[in-house]
Short mmCIF file of C-alpha atoms in Angstrom, two decimals:
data_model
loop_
_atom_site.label_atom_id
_atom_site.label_comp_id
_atom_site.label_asym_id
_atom_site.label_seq_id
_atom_site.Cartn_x
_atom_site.Cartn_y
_atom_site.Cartn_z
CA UNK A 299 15.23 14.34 1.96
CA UNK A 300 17.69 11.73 3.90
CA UNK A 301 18.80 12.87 7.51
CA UNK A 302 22.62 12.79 5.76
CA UNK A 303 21.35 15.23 2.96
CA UNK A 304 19.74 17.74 5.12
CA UNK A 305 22.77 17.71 7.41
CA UNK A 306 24.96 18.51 4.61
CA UNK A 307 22.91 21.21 3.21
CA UNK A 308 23.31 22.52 6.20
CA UNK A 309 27.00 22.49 6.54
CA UNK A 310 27.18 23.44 3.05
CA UNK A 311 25.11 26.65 3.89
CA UNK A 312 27.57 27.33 6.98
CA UNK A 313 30.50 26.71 5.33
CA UNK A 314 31.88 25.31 8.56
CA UNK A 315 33.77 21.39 8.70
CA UNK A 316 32.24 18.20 10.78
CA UNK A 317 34.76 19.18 13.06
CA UNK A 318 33.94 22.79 13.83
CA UNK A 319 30.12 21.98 14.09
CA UNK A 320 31.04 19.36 16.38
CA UNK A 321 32.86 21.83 18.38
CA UNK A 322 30.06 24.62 18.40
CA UNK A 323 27.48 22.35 19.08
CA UNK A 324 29.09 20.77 22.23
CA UNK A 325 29.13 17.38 20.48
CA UNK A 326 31.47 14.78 19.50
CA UNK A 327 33.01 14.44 15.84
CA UNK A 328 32.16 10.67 16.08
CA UNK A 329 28.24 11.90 17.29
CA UNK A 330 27.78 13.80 14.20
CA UNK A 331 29.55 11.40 11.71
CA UNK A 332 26.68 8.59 13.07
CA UNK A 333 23.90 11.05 12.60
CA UNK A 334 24.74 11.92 9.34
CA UNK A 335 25.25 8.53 7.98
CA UNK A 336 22.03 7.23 10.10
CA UNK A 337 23.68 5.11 12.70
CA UNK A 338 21.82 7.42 15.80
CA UNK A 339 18.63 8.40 16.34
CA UNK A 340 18.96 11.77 17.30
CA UNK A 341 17.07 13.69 19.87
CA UNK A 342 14.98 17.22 18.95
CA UNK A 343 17.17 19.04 21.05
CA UNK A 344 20.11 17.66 19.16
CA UNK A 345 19.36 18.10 16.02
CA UNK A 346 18.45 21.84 17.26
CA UNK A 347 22.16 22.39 18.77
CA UNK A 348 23.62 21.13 15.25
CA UNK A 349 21.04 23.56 13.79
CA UNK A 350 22.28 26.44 15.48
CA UNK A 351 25.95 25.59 15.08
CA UNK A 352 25.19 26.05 11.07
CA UNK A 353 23.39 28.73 11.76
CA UNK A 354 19.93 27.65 11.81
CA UNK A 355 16.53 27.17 14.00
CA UNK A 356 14.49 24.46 14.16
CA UNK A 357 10.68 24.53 14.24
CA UNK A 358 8.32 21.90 15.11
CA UNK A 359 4.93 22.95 14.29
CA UNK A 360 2.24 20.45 14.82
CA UNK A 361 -0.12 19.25 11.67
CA UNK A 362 -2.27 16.66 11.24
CA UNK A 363 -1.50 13.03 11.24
CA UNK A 364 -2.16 11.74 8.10
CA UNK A 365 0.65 9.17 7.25
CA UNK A 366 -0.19 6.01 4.71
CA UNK A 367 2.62 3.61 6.00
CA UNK A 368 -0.42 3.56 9.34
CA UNK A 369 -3.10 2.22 6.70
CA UNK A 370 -0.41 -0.25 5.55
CA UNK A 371 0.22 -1.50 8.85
CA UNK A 372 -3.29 -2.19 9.62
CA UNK A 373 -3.08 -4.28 6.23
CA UNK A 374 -0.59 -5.96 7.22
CA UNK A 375 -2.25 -7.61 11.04
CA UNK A 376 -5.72 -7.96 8.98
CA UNK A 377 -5.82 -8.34 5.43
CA UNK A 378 -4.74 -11.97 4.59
CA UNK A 379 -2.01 -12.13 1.43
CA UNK A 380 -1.28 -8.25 1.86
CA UNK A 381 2.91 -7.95 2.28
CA UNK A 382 4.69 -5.08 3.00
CA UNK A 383 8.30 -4.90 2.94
CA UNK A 384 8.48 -1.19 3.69
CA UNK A 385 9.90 -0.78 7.56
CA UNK A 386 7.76 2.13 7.55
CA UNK A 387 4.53 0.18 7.27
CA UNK A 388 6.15 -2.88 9.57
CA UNK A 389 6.47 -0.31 12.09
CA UNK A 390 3.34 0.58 11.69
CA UNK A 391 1.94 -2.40 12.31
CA UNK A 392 3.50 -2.35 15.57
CA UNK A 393 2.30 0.27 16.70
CA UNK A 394 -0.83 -0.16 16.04
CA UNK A 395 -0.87 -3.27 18.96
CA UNK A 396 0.43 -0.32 20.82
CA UNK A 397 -2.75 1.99 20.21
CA UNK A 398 -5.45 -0.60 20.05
CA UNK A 399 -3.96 -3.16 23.04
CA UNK A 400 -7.18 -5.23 22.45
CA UNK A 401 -6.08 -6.22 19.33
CA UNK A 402 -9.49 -6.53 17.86
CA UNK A 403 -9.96 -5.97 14.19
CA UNK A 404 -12.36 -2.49 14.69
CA UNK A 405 -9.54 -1.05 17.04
CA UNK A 406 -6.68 -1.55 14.89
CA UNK A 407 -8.97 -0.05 11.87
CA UNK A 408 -9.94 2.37 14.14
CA UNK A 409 -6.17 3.65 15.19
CA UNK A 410 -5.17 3.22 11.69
CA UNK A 411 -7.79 5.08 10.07
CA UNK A 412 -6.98 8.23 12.74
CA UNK A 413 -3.76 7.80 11.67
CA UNK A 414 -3.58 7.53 8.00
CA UNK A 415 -6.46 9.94 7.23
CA UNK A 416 -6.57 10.61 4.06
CA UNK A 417 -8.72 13.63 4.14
CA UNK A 418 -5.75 15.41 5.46
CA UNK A 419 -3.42 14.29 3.09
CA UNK A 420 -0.92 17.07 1.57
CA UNK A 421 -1.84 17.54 -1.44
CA UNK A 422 -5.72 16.09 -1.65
CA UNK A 423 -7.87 17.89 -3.70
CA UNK A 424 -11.87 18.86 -2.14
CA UNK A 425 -14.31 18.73 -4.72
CA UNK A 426 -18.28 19.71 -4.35
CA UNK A 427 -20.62 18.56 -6.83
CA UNK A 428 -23.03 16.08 -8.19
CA UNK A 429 -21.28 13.13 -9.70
CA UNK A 430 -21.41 9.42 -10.61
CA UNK A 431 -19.13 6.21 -10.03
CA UNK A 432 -18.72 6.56 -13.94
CA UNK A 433 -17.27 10.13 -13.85
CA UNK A 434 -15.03 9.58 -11.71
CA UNK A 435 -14.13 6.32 -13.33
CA UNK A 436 -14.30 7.99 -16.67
CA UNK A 437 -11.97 10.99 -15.78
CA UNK A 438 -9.51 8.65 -14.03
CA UNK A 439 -9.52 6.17 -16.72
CA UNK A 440 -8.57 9.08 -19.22
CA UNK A 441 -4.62 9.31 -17.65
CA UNK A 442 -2.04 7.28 -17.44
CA UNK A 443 -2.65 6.43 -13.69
CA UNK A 444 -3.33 3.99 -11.30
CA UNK A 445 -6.60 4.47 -9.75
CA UNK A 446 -9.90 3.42 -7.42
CA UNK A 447 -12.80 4.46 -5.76
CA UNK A 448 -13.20 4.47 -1.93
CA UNK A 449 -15.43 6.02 0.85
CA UNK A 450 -18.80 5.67 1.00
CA UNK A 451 -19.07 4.09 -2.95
CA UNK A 452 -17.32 2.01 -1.54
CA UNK A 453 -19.75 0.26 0.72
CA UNK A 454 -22.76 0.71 -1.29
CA UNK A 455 -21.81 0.13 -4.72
CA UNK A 456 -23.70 2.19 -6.45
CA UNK A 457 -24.44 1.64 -10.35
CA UNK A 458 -22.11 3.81 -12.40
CA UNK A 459 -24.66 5.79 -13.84
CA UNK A 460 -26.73 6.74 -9.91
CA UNK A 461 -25.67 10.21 -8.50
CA UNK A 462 -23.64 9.40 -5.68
CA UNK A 463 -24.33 10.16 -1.99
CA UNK A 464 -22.12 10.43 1.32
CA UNK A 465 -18.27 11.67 0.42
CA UNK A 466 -15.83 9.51 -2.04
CA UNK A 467 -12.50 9.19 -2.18
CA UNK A 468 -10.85 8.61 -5.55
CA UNK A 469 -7.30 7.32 -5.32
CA UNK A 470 -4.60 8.04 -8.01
CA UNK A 471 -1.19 8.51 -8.75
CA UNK A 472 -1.73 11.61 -10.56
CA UNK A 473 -4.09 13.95 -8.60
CA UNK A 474 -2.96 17.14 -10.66
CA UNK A 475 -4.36 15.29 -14.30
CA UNK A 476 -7.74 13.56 -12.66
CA UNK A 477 -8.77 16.90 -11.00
CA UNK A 478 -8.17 18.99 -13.82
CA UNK A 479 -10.46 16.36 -16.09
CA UNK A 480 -13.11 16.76 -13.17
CA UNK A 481 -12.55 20.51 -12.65
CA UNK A 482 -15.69 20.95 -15.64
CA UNK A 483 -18.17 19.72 -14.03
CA UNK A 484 -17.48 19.38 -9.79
CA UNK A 485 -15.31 23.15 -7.89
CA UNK A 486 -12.58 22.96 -6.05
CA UNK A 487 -13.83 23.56 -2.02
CA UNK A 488 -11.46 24.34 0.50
CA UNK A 489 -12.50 22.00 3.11
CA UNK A 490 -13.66 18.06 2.99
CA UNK A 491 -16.30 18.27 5.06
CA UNK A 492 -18.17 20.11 2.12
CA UNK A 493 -16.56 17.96 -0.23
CA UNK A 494 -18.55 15.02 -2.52
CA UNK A 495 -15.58 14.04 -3.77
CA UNK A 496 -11.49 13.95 -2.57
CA UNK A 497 -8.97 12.85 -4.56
CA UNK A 498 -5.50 11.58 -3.07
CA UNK A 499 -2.42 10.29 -4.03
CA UNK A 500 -1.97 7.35 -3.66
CA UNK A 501 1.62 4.56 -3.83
CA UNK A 502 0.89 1.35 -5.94
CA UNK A 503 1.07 -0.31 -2.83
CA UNK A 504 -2.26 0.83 -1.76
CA UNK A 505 -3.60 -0.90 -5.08
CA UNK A 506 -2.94 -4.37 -3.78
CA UNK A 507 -6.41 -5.94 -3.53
CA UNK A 508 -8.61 -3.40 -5.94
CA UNK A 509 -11.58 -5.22 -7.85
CA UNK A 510 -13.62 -4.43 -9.88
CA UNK A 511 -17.69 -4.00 -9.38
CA UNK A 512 -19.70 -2.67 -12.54
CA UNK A 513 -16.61 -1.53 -14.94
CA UNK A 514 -15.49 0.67 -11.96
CA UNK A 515 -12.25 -0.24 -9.88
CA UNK A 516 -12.90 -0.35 -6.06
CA UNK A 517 -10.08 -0.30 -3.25
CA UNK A 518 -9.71 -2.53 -1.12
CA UNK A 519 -11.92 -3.60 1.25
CA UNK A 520 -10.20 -2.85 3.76
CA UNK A 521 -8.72 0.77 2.85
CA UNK A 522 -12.65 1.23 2.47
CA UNK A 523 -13.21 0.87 5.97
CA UNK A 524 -10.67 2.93 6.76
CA UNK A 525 -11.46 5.49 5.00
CA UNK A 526 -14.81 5.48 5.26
CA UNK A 527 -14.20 5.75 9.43
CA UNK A 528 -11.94 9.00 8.12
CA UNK A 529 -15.04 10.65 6.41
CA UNK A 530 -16.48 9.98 9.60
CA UNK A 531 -20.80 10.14 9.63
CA UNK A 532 -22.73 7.57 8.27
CA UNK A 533 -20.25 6.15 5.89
CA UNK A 534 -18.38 5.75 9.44
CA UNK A 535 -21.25 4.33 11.13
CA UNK A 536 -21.56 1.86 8.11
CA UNK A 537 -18.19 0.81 8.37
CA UNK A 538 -18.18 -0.39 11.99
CA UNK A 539 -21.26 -2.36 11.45
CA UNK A 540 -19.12 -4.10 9.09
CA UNK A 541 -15.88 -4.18 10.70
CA UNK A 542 -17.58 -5.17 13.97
CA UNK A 543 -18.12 -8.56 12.48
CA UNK A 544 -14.90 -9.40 11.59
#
């Protein structure tokens, strides 16, 4: 929801003008027409004072930070021919100088991966199980969706047919379908570090750069890396090896 929406909804809710919000929340008519349209960047403890002029209460409660404009970003300084017009992934990549001030490739994967993690994703669904490269391709093949493999797959590249080891991650744009095709012969586990397998949603965005090893779509080499430093373990320890080179 846009800042200008959720403002409204709120006035809606209080039944109260611009004007008398402006006037119970000790701020200017001019301030609150320029955060609702998006022309200031409000602080918390304005955006709290409009709150409780409508009537309401704000509250921040931390959660993990898992965002995938960060992964983007890190694209963007190291992965030649990626572009990214989003200004959520350009800022990204600007902060990312910010968290890794050495600039070198493994810090900027590193920071990314921290921040995009995908194993905390809303949404991402834990599976345990035995499994291959070809079931997962298989199940994901069998929707409408965009999809590849990640994780530790990923770096090894297993054949389709070898029961997979370490933790993969199967991008899609339609987790609900692909983990109901899976849901047969892998359980749903509440956490990922007993997962095999987690499957994310993913933008088309993140796409950019799949190939294809075996009949089985990959990601990126690059969103491999950082998401095999997310699964963290070997697959991690694998990945900086790698990364370390560049």
């Amino acid at each position: 929801m846009q800042r200008f929406e959720i403002f409204d909804a709120w006035m809606t809710a209080s039944g109260l003008s611009a004007a008398e919000i402006a006037r119970r929340s000790g701020l200017s008519a001019s301030t609150i027409h320029r955060i609702r349209r998006g022309l200031a960047d409000p602080t918390v403890g304005t955006l709290r004072e409009i709150a409780i002029a409508c009537g309401f209460d704000l509250n921040f409660e931390p959660q993990a930070l898992s965002d995938p404009h960060a992964a983007a970003g890190a694209r963007l300084l190291l992965e030649s021919g990626y572009a990214s017009l989003d200004p959520n992934s350009v800022e990204w990549a600007a902060r990312l100088t910010r968290l890794a001030p050495e600039e070198s490739p493994l810090e900027v994967v590193l920071a990314a991966s921290a921040a995009s993690n995908p194993l905390a994703r809303p949404g991402a669904v834990h599976l345990s199980g035995r499994t291959t490269t070809g079931m997962l391709a298989s199940a994901a093949s069998n929707t409408a969706s965009e999809w590849a493999i990640s994780g530790s797959p990923g770096i090894d590249l297993p054949p389709r047919q070898a029961v997979l080891e370490g933790h993969a991650l199967l991008w899609t744009s339609d987790v609900t379908l692909v983990s109901s095709l899976l849901h047969e012969s892998l359980r749903v586990v509440p956490h990922p570090a007993i997962a095999t397998v987690t499957i994310v949603a993913a933008e088309s965005q993140l796409f950019t750069g799949s190939f294809d090893f075996d009949a089985i779509t990959f990601a990126a080499p690059l969103q491999i890396m950082l998401d095999c430093f997310a699964i963290g373990g070997d697959s991690a320890a694998q990945a900086r090896e790698i990364v370390s080179t560049w």
